[in-house]
PDB file of C-alpha atoms and ligand atoms in Angstrom:
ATOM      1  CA  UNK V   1       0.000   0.000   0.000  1.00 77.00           C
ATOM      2  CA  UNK V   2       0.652   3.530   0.369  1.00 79.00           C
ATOM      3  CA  UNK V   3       4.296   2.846   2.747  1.00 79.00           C
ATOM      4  CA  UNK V   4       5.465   0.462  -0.243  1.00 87.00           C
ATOM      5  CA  UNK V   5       5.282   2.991  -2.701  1.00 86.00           C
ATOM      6  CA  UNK V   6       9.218   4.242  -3.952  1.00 88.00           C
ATOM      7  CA  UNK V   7       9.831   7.630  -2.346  1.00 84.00           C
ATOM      8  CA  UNK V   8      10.802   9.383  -5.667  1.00 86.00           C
ATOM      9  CA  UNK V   9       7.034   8.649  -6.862  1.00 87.00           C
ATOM     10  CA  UNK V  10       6.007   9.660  -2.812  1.00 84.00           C
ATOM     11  CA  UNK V  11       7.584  12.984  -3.706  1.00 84.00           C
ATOM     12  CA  UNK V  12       7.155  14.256  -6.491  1.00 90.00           C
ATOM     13  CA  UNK V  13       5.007  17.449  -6.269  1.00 89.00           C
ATOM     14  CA  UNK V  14       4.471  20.980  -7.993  1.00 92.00           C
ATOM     15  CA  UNK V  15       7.302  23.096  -7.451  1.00 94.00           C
ATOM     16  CA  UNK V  16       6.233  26.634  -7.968  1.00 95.00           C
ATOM     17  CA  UNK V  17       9.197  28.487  -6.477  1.00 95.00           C
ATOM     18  CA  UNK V  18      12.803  28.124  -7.485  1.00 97.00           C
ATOM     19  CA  UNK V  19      16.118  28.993  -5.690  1.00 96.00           C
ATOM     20  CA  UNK V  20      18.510  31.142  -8.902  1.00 96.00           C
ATOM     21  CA  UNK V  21      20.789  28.190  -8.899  1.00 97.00           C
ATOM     22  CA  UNK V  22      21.743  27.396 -12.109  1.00 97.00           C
ATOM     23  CA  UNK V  23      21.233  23.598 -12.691  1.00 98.00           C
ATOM     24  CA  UNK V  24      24.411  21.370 -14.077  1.00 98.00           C
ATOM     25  CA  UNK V  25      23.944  20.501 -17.496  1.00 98.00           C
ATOM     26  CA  UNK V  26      24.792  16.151 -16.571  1.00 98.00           C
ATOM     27  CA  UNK V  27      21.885  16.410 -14.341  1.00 98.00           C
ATOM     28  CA  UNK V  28      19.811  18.413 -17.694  1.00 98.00           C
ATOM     29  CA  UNK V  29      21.183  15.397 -19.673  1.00 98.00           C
ATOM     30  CA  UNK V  30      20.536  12.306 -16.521  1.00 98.00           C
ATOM     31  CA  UNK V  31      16.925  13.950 -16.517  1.00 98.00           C
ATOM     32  CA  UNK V  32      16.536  14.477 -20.178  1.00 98.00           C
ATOM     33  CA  UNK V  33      17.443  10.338 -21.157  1.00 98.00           C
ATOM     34  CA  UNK V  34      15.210   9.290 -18.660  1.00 98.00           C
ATOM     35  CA  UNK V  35      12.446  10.940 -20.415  1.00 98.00           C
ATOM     36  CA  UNK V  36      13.820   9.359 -23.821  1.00 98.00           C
ATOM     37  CA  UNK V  37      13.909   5.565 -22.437  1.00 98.00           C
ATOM     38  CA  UNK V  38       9.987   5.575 -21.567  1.00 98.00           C
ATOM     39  CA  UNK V  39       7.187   3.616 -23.761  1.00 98.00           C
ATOM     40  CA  UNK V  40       5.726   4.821 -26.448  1.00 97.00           C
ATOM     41  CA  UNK V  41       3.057   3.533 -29.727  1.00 96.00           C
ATOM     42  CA  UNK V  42       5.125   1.290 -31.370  1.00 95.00           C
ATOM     43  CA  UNK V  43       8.269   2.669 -29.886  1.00 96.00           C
ATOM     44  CA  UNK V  44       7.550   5.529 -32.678  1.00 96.00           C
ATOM     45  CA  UNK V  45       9.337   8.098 -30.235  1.00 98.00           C
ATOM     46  CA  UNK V  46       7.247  10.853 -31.053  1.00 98.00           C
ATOM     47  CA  UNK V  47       8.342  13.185 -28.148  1.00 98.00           C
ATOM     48  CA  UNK V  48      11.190  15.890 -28.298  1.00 98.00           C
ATOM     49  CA  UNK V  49      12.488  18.434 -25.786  1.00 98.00           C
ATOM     50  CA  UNK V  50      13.607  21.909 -26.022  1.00 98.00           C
ATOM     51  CA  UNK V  51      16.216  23.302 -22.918  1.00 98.00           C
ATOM     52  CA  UNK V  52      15.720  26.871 -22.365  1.00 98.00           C
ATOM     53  CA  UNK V  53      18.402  28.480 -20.004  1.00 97.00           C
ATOM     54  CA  UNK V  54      19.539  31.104 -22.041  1.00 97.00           C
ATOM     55  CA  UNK V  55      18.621  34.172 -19.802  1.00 97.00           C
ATOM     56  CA  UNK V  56      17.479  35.874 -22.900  1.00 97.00           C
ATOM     57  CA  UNK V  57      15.218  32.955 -24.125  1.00 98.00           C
ATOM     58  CA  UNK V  58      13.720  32.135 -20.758  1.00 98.00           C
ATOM     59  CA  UNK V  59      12.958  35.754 -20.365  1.00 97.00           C
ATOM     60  CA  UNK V  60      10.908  35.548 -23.599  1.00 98.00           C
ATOM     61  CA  UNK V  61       9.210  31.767 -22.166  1.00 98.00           C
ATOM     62  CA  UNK V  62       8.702  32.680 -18.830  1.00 97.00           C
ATOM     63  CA  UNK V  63       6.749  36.506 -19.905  1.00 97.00           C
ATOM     64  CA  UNK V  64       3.257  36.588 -18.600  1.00 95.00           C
ATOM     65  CA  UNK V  65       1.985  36.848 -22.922  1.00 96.00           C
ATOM     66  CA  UNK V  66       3.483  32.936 -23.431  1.00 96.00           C
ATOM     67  CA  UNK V  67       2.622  31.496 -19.968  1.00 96.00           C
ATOM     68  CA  UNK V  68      -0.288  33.635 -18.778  1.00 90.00           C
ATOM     69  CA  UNK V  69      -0.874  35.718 -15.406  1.00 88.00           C
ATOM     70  CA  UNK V  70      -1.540  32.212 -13.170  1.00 92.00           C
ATOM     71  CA  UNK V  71       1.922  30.727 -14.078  1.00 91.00           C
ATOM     72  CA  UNK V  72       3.516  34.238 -13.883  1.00 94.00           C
ATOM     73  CA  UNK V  73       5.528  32.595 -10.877  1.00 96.00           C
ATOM     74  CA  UNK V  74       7.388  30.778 -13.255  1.00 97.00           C
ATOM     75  CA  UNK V  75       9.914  33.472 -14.165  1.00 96.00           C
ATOM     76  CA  UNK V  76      11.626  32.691 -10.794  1.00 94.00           C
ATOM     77  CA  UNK V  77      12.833  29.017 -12.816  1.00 97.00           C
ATOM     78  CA  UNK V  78      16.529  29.771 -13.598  1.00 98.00           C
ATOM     79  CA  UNK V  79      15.316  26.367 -16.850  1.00 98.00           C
ATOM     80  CA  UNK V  80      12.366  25.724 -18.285  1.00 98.00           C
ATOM     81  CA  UNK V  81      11.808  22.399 -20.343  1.00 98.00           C
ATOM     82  CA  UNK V  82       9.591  22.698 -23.229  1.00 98.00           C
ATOM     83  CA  UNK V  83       7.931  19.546 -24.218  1.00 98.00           C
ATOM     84  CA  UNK V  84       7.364  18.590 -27.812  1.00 98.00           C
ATOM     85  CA  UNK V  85       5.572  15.973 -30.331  1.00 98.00           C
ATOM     86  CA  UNK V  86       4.830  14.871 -33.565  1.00 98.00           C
ATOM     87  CA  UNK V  87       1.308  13.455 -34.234  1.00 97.00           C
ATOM     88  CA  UNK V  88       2.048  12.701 -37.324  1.00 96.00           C
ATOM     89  CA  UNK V  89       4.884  10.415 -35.559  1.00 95.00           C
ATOM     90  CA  UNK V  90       2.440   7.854 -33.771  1.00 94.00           C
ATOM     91  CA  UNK V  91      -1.190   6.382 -34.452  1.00 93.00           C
ATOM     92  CA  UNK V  92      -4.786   7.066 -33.638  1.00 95.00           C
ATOM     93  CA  UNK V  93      -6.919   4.087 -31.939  1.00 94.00           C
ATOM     94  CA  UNK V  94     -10.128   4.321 -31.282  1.00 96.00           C
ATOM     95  CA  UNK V  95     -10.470   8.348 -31.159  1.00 95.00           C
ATOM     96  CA  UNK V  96      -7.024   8.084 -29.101  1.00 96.00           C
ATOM     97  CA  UNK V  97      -4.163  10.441 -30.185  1.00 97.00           C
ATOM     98  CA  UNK V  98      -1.139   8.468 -28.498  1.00 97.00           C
ATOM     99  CA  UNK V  99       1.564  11.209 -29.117  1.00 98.00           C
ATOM    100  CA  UNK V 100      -0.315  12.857 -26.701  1.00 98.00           C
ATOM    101  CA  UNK V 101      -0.314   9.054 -24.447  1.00 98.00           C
ATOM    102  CA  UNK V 102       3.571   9.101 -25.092  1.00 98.00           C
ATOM    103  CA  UNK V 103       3.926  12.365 -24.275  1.00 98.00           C
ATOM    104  CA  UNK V 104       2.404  12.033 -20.496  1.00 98.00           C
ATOM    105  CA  UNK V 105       4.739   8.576 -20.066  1.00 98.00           C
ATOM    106  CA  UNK V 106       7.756  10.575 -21.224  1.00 98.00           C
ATOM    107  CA  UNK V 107       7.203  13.845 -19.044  1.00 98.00           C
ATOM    108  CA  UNK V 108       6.119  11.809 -15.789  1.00 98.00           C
ATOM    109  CA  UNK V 109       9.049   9.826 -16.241  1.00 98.00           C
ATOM    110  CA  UNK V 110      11.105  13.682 -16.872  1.00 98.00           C
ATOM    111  CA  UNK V 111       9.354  14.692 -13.639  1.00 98.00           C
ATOM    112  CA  UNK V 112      10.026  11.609 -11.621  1.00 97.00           C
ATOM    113  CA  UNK V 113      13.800  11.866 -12.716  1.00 98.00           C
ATOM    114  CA  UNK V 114      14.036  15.477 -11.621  1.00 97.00           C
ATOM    115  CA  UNK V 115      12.913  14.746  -8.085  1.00 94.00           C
ATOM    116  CA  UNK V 116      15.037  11.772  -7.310  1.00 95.00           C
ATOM    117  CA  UNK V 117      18.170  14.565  -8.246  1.00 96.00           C
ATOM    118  CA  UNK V 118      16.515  16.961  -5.506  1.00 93.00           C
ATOM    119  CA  UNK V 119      15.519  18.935  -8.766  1.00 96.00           C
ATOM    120  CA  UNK V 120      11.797  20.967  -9.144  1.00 95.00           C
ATOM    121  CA  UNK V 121       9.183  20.402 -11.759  1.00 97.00           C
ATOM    122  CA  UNK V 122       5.585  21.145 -12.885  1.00 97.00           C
ATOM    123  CA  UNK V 123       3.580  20.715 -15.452  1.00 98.00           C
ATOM    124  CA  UNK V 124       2.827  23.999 -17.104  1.00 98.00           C
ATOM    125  CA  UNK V 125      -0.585  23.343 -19.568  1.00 97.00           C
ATOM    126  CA  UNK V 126      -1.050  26.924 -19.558  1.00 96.00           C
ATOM    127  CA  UNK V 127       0.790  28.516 -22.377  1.00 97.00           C
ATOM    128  CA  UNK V 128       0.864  30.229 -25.464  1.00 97.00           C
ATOM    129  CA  UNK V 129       1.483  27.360 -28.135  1.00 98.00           C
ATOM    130  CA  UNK V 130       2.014  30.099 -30.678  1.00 98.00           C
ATOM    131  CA  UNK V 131       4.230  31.980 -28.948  1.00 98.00           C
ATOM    132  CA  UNK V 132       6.482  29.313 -27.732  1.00 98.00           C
ATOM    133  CA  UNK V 133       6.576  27.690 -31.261  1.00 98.00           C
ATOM    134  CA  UNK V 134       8.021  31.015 -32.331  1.00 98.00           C
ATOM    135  CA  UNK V 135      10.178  31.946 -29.538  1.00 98.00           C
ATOM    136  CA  UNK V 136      12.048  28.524 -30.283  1.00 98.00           C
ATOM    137  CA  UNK V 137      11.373  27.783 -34.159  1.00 98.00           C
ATOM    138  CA  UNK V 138       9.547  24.856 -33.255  1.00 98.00           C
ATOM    139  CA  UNK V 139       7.971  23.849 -36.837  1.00 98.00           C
ATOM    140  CA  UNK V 140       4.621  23.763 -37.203  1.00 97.00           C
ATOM    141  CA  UNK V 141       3.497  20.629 -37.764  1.00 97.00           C
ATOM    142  CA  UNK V 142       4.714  19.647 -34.491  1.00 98.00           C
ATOM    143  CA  UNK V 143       2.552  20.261 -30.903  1.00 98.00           C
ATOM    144  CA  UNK V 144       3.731  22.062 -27.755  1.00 98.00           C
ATOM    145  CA  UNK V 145       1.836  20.312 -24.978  1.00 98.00           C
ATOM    146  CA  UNK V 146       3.672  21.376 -22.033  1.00 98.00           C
ATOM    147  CA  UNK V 147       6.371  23.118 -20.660  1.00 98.00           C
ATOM    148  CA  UNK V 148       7.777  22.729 -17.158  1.00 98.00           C
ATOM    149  CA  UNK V 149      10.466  24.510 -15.068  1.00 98.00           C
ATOM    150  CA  UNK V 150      13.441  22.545 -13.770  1.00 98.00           C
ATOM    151  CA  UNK V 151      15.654  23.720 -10.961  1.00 98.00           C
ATOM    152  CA  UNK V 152      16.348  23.488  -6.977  1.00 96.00           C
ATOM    153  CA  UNK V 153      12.701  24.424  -4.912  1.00 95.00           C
ATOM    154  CA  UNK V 154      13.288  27.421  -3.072  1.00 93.00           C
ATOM    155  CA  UNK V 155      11.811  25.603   0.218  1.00 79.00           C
ATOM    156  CA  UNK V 156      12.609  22.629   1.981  1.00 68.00           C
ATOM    157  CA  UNK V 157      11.776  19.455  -0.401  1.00 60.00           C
ATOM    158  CA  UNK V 158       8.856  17.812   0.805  1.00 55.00           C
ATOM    159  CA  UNK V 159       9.611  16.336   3.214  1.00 60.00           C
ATOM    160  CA  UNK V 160       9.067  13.325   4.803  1.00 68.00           C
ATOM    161  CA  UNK V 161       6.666  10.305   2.884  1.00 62.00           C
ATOM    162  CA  UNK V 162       4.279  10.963   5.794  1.00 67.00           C
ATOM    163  CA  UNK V 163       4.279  14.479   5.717  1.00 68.00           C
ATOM    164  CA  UNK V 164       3.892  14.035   1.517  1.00 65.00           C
ATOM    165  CA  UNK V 165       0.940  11.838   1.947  1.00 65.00           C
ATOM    166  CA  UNK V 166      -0.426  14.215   4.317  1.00 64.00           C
ATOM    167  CA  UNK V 167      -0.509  17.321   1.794  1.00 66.00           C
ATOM    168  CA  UNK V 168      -0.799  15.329  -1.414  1.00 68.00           C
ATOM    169  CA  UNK V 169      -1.794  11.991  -1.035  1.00 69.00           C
ATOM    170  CA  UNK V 170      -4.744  12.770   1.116  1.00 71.00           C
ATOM    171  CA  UNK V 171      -6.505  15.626  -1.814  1.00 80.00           C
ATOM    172  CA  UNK V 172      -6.342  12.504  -4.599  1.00 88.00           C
ATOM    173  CA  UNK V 173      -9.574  10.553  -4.479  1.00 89.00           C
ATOM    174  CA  UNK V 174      -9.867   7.186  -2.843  1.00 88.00           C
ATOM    175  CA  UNK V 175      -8.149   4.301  -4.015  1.00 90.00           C
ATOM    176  CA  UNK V 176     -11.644   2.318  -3.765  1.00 92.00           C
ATOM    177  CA  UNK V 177     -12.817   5.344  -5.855  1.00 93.00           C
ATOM    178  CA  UNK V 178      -9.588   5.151  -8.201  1.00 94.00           C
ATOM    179  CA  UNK V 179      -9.417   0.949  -9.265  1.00 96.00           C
ATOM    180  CA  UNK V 180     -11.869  -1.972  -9.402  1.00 96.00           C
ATOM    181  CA  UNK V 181     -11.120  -5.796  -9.470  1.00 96.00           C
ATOM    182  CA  UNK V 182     -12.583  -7.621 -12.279  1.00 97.00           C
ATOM    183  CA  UNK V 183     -15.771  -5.488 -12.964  1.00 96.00           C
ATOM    184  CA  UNK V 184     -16.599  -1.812 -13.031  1.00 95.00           C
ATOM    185  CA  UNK V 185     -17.728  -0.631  -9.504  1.00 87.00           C
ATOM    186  CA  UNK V 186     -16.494  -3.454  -7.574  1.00 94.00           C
ATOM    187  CA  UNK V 187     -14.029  -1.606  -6.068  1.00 93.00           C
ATOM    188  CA  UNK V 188     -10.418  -2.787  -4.827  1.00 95.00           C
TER     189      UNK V 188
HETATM  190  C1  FMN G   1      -2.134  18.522 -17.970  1.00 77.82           C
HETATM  191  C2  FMN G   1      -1.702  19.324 -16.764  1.00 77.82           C
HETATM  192  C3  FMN G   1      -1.678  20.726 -16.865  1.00 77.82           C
HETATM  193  C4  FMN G   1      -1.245  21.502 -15.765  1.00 77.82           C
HETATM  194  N1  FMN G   1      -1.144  22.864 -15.913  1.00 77.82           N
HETATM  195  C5  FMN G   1      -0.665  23.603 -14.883  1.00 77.82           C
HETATM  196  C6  FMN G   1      -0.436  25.011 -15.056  1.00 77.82           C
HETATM  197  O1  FMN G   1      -0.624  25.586 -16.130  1.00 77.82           O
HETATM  198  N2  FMN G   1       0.038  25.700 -13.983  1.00 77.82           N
HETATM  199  C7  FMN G   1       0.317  25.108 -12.776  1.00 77.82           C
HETATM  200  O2  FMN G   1       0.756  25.802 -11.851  1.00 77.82           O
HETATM  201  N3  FMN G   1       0.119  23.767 -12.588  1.00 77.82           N
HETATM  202  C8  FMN G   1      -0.345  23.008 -13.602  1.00 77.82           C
HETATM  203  N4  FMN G   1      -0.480  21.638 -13.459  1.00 77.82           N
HETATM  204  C9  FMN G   1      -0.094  20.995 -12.176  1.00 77.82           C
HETATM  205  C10 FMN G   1      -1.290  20.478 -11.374  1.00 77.82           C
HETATM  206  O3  FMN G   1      -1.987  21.578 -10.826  1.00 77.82           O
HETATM  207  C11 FMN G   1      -0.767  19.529 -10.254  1.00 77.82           C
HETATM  208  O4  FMN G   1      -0.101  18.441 -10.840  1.00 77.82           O
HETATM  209  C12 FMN G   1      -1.914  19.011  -9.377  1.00 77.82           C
HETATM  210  O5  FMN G   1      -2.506  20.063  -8.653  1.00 77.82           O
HETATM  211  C13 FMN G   1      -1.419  17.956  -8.362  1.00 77.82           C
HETATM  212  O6  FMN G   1      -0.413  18.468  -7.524  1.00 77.82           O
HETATM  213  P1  FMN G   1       1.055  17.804  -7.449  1.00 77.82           P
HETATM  214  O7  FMN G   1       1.665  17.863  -8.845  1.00 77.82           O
HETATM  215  O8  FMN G   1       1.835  18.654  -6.460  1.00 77.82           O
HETATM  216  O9  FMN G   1       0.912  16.390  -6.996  1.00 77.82           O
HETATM  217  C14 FMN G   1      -0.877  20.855 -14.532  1.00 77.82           C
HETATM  218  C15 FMN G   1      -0.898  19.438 -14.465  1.00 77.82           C
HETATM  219  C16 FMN G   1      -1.260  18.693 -15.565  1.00 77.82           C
HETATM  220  C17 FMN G   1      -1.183  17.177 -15.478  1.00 77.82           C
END
């Protein structure tokens, strides 16, 4: 149950404040392949990634026009990590876009990477795909769909597992809710 679960999945959160720190480019790279070794349709590797830490670029990516007034907190991210795909790269099943499937196994296992190095993520959906495309000459044909800083949380890193399950674990819904054995609503 819950006390089995691998710390670096315990504590993993939304880091929305960031210490200046610049962070080392093998821990960019450590963080970066672990996000290129996860599963994707067909093993069609439809996801790419974009580094900004280039004051002059992540001044133009973090601006309140490309990221909106709620994430305006993320200009305080000394990296941000733009996430990339190519539909055309991957197949449709069912109604199901899987770049966009790939994309969520690739960035959780990004995210998950980052915290095991004491490193800060969060998933930013609220951008400007426009902008973005054309602050980095990403081509069109290609998607945006997400961005998320990287660097060292400017608070102690939660914390303990208990103290993690208290202010995380505890707002997701039920695990009776979440999974079923065998048939739908006959809960775990
Ligand atoms: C698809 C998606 C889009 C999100 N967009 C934003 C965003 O634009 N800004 C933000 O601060 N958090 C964003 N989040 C982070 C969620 O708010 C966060 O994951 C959720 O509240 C759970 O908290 P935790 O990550 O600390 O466990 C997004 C998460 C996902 C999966």
């Amino acid at each position: 149950m819950y006390e089995e679960i691998p710390d670096d999945i315990k504590l993993r959160n939304s880091v929305r404040r960031y210490k200046p720190t610049e962070v080392p480019i093998d821990k960019i790279l450590t963080i970066l392949d672990a996000a290129r070794i996860a599963p994707s349709w067909e093993n069609d590797q439809p996801v790419r990634y974009v580094v900004v830490n280039e004051p002059r670029v992540l001044k133009q990516i973090t601006s309140v026009e490309t990221v909106t007034m709620g994430n305006a907190w993320l200009k305080s991210a000394p990296c941000v990590i733009v996430g990339v795909a190519d539909p055309s790269k991957s197949g449709v099943r069912e109604g199901i876009p899987y770049y966009l499937v790939d994309f969520g196994a690739s960035m959780e296992n990004l995210m998950l990477a980052a915290s095991s190095l004491g490193l800060g993520t969060c998933w930013i959906g609220a951008f400007n795909e426009v902008r973005v495309k054309s602050i980095l000459s990403i081509p069109d044909e290609l998607r945006v769909v997400a961005l998320t800083p990287l660097g060292y949380p400017d608070y102690p890193r939660i914390l303990t597992p208990d103290e993690s399950y208290s202010k995380k674990v505890s707002r997701r819904i039920s695990l009776k809710d979440f999974s079923f054995f065998n048939e739908w609503k006959n809960p775990v």
